């Protein structure tokens, strides 16, 4: 994981509601516990036909990972079954953040724990962003603000612990290891 206090990028818009985790990464690709390499399976059913050939009509053919690191989608992103592979696939495909008007709770939690920022905004903001493909955005995790061309600045919710971990590029285990000395001292003084 690499930490970012600010994400500056252009958006890639996928104006689809109820994108579930099986659409993000189909279940038959979940045979690994490694995070790397899953990007090639991200949105597989939308990018490839049943013979594994790239679809000419796939909206993802236009994605430019080098400059479009923020995905904007319809509401209820990440619904369906719980799987950490979905945030892993999105990250490996090149996204650092997803903007939507609503996220499935389990997906949101998995995303935050794995370094992918879910930015939840009002439906009107999401619709305006979806109407403006390839928009320049600035996401400041510390101030919890999204700024976009033609939109202005809006706030988004994120808990302080998740914001801390994302800006430092650490997960919960890294946080515990970072504080191992303080934890040991506390246990010595207060008993295990």
Short mmCIF file of C-alpha atoms in Angstrom, two decimals:
data_model
loop_
_atom_site.label_atom_id
_atom_site.label_comp_id
_atom_site.label_asym_id
_atom_site.label_seq_id
_atom_site.Cartn_x
_atom_site.Cartn_y
_atom_site.Cartn_z
CA UNK A 1 0.00 0.00 0.00
CA UNK A 2 1.21 3.48 -0.73
CA UNK A 3 -0.12 6.43 1.20
CA UNK A 4 -1.72 9.47 -0.35
CA UNK A 5 -3.06 12.44 1.55
CA UNK A 6 -4.33 13.88 -1.74
CA UNK A 7 -5.41 12.13 -4.93
CA UNK A 8 -5.33 14.28 -8.05
CA UNK A 9 -6.58 12.59 -11.17
CA UNK A 10 -9.02 12.59 -14.01
CA UNK A 11 -12.14 10.47 -13.64
CA UNK A 12 -13.25 7.40 -15.52
CA UNK A 13 -17.03 7.18 -15.59
CA UNK A 14 -18.99 3.96 -15.49
CA UNK A 15 -22.64 5.11 -15.22
CA UNK A 16 -24.04 1.80 -14.01
CA UNK A 17 -26.02 1.24 -10.81
CA UNK A 18 -25.77 -1.82 -8.57
CA UNK A 19 -22.33 -2.96 -9.73
CA UNK A 20 -21.78 -6.04 -7.61
CA UNK A 21 -18.54 -7.66 -6.55
CA UNK A 22 -19.00 -10.50 -9.05
CA UNK A 23 -19.08 -7.92 -11.85
CA UNK A 24 -15.96 -6.27 -10.41
CA UNK A 25 -14.14 -9.62 -10.33
CA UNK A 26 -15.94 -12.87 -11.19
CA UNK A 27 -15.84 -15.61 -8.57
CA UNK A 28 -13.91 -18.09 -10.69
CA UNK A 29 -10.84 -15.80 -10.44
CA UNK A 30 -10.80 -15.90 -6.63
CA UNK A 31 -8.33 -18.74 -6.33
CA UNK A 32 -5.50 -16.59 -4.98
CA UNK A 33 -4.77 -14.74 -1.78
CA UNK A 34 -2.27 -12.50 -3.56
CA UNK A 35 -3.28 -8.90 -4.22
CA UNK A 36 -1.11 -8.40 -7.29
CA UNK A 37 -2.25 -9.43 -10.75
CA UNK A 38 -6.00 -9.23 -10.15
CA UNK A 39 -6.37 -6.11 -12.28
CA UNK A 40 -6.38 -8.23 -15.42
CA UNK A 41 -9.64 -9.78 -14.19
CA UNK A 42 -11.27 -6.50 -13.13
CA UNK A 43 -14.67 -6.09 -14.85
CA UNK A 44 -13.74 -9.18 -16.85
CA UNK A 45 -17.26 -9.93 -18.08
CA UNK A 46 -17.57 -6.39 -19.44
CA UNK A 47 -14.11 -6.36 -21.03
CA UNK A 48 -13.94 -9.86 -22.57
CA UNK A 49 -16.31 -12.28 -24.30
CA UNK A 50 -16.76 -15.92 -23.29
CA UNK A 51 -13.73 -16.88 -25.43
CA UNK A 52 -11.48 -14.36 -23.65
CA UNK A 53 -11.37 -11.91 -26.58
CA UNK A 54 -11.58 -8.21 -25.80
CA UNK A 55 -15.04 -6.79 -26.45
CA UNK A 56 -15.09 -4.00 -29.00
CA UNK A 57 -18.11 -2.45 -27.24
CA UNK A 58 -16.61 -2.49 -23.71
CA UNK A 59 -16.80 0.92 -22.03
CA UNK A 60 -13.57 0.03 -20.23
CA UNK A 61 -11.58 0.14 -23.50
CA UNK A 62 -11.45 3.91 -22.98
CA UNK A 63 -9.92 3.71 -19.47
CA UNK A 64 -6.47 5.27 -19.22
CA UNK A 65 -4.91 3.97 -15.99
CA UNK A 66 -2.01 6.41 -16.22
CA UNK A 67 -4.30 9.42 -15.72
CA UNK A 68 -7.77 8.14 -14.72
CA UNK A 69 -7.25 6.86 -11.19
CA UNK A 70 -10.73 7.77 -9.91
CA UNK A 71 -13.77 5.70 -10.91
CA UNK A 72 -17.20 7.37 -10.86
CA UNK A 73 -20.17 4.98 -10.82
CA UNK A 74 -23.89 4.76 -10.26
CA UNK A 75 -25.31 4.13 -6.80
CA UNK A 76 -24.94 0.98 -4.71
CA UNK A 77 -21.42 0.15 -5.83
CA UNK A 78 -19.91 -3.07 -4.48
CA UNK A 79 -23.15 -4.81 -3.59
CA UNK A 80 -23.35 -8.60 -3.59
CA UNK A 81 -21.10 -11.07 -1.86
CA UNK A 82 -18.27 -10.03 0.41
CA UNK A 83 -14.81 -10.36 -1.09
CA UNK A 84 -11.56 -8.50 -0.55
CA UNK A 85 -10.61 -9.40 -4.10
CA UNK A 86 -12.88 -6.62 -5.45
CA UNK A 87 -10.85 -3.73 -3.95
CA UNK A 88 -7.63 -5.60 -4.80
CA UNK A 89 -8.71 -5.90 -8.46
CA UNK A 90 -9.73 -2.23 -8.66
CA UNK A 91 -6.42 -1.11 -7.16
CA UNK A 92 -4.40 -3.37 -9.44
CA UNK A 93 -6.39 -2.09 -12.45
CA UNK A 94 -5.22 1.42 -11.58
CA UNK A 95 -7.96 3.00 -9.48
CA UNK A 96 -7.12 4.72 -6.19
CA UNK A 97 -10.66 5.92 -5.39
CA UNK A 98 -14.27 5.24 -6.33
CA UNK A 99 -16.94 7.95 -6.23
CA UNK A 100 -20.58 6.92 -5.85
CA UNK A 101 -23.73 8.10 -4.14
CA UNK A 102 -23.89 4.83 -2.17
CA UNK A 103 -21.64 1.88 -1.38
CA UNK A 104 -22.46 -1.53 0.00
CA UNK A 105 -21.31 -1.53 3.64
CA UNK A 106 -19.08 -4.59 3.38
CA UNK A 107 -17.43 -3.34 0.18
CA UNK A 108 -16.81 0.05 1.79
CA UNK A 109 -15.15 -1.60 4.80
CA UNK A 110 -13.04 -3.92 2.62
CA UNK A 111 -12.00 -1.01 0.39
CA UNK A 112 -10.86 1.14 3.30
CA UNK A 113 -8.94 -1.74 4.88
CA UNK A 114 -7.13 -2.43 1.61
CA UNK A 115 -6.16 1.08 0.53
CA UNK A 116 -8.99 1.96 -1.89
CA UNK A 117 -10.85 5.18 -1.03
CA UNK A 118 -14.66 5.05 -1.36
CA UNK A 119 -15.91 8.64 -1.74
CA UNK A 120 -19.63 8.84 -1.03
CA UNK A 121 -21.34 11.98 -2.31
CA UNK A 122 -24.92 13.17 -2.72
CA UNK A 123 -26.78 11.73 -5.68
CA UNK A 124 -26.88 15.15 -7.37
CA UNK A 125 -23.08 15.45 -7.17
CA UNK A 126 -22.63 11.91 -8.50
CA UNK A 127 -24.96 12.62 -11.41
CA UNK A 128 -23.14 15.84 -12.29
CA UNK A 129 -19.81 13.99 -12.26
CA UNK A 130 -21.25 11.18 -14.38
CA UNK A 131 -22.41 13.79 -16.90
CA UNK A 132 -18.83 15.10 -17.17
CA UNK A 133 -16.48 12.26 -18.23
CA UNK A 134 -12.73 12.66 -17.75
CA UNK A 135 -13.15 15.43 -15.17
CA UNK A 136 -10.15 16.64 -13.18
CA UNK A 137 -10.71 15.93 -9.47
CA UNK A 138 -8.79 16.53 -6.26
CA UNK A 139 -9.57 14.38 -3.25
CA UNK A 140 -8.10 15.55 0.05
CA UNK A 141 -8.42 12.69 2.53
CA UNK A 142 -7.34 14.76 5.54
CA UNK A 143 -9.93 17.50 5.02
CA UNK A 144 -12.47 14.99 3.64
CA UNK A 145 -13.07 17.14 0.56
CA UNK A 146 -13.62 16.38 -3.10
CA UNK A 147 -13.05 19.22 -5.55
CA UNK A 148 -14.03 18.84 -9.19
CA UNK A 149 -14.28 21.00 -12.28
CA UNK A 150 -17.80 22.33 -12.62
CA UNK A 151 -18.82 20.91 -9.23
CA UNK A 152 -16.84 22.88 -6.68
CA UNK A 153 -15.87 21.40 -3.33
CA UNK A 154 -18.00 18.92 -1.38
CA UNK A 155 -17.32 16.96 1.79
CA UNK A 156 -17.42 13.19 2.05
CA UNK A 157 -17.50 10.91 5.11
CA UNK A 158 -14.53 8.87 6.27
CA UNK A 159 -13.68 7.82 9.79
CA UNK A 160 -10.47 9.26 11.28
CA UNK A 161 -8.73 5.88 11.66
CA UNK A 162 -9.32 4.94 8.01
CA UNK A 163 -8.16 8.40 6.89
CA UNK A 164 -5.01 7.99 9.00
CA UNK A 165 -4.24 4.57 7.52
CA UNK A 166 -4.91 5.65 3.92
CA UNK A 167 -2.73 8.75 4.13
CA UNK A 168 0.13 6.71 5.62
CA UNK A 169 -0.29 3.71 3.31
CA UNK A 170 -0.79 1.25 6.14
CA UNK A 171 -3.44 -1.27 7.12
CA UNK A 172 -4.68 -2.28 10.57
CA UNK A 173 -1.88 -4.79 11.11
CA UNK A 174 0.75 -2.23 10.14
CA UNK A 175 -0.83 0.17 12.65
CA UNK A 176 -0.53 -2.41 15.43
CA UNK A 177 3.08 -3.17 14.50
CA UNK A 178 3.84 0.56 14.39
CA UNK A 179 2.60 0.83 17.98
CA UNK A 180 4.05 -2.43 19.28
CA UNK A 181 6.30 -0.71 21.85
CA UNK A 182 3.45 1.37 23.27
CA UNK A 183 1.19 -1.69 23.38
CA UNK A 184 3.86 -3.70 25.23
CA UNK A 185 4.37 -0.87 27.73
CA UNK A 186 0.63 -0.62 28.32
CA UNK A 187 0.36 -4.38 28.86
CA UNK A 188 3.27 -4.30 31.34
CA UNK A 189 1.59 -1.59 33.40
CA UNK A 190 -1.97 -2.87 33.16
CA UNK A 191 -1.48 -6.62 32.91
CA UNK A 192 -2.14 -8.74 29.87
#
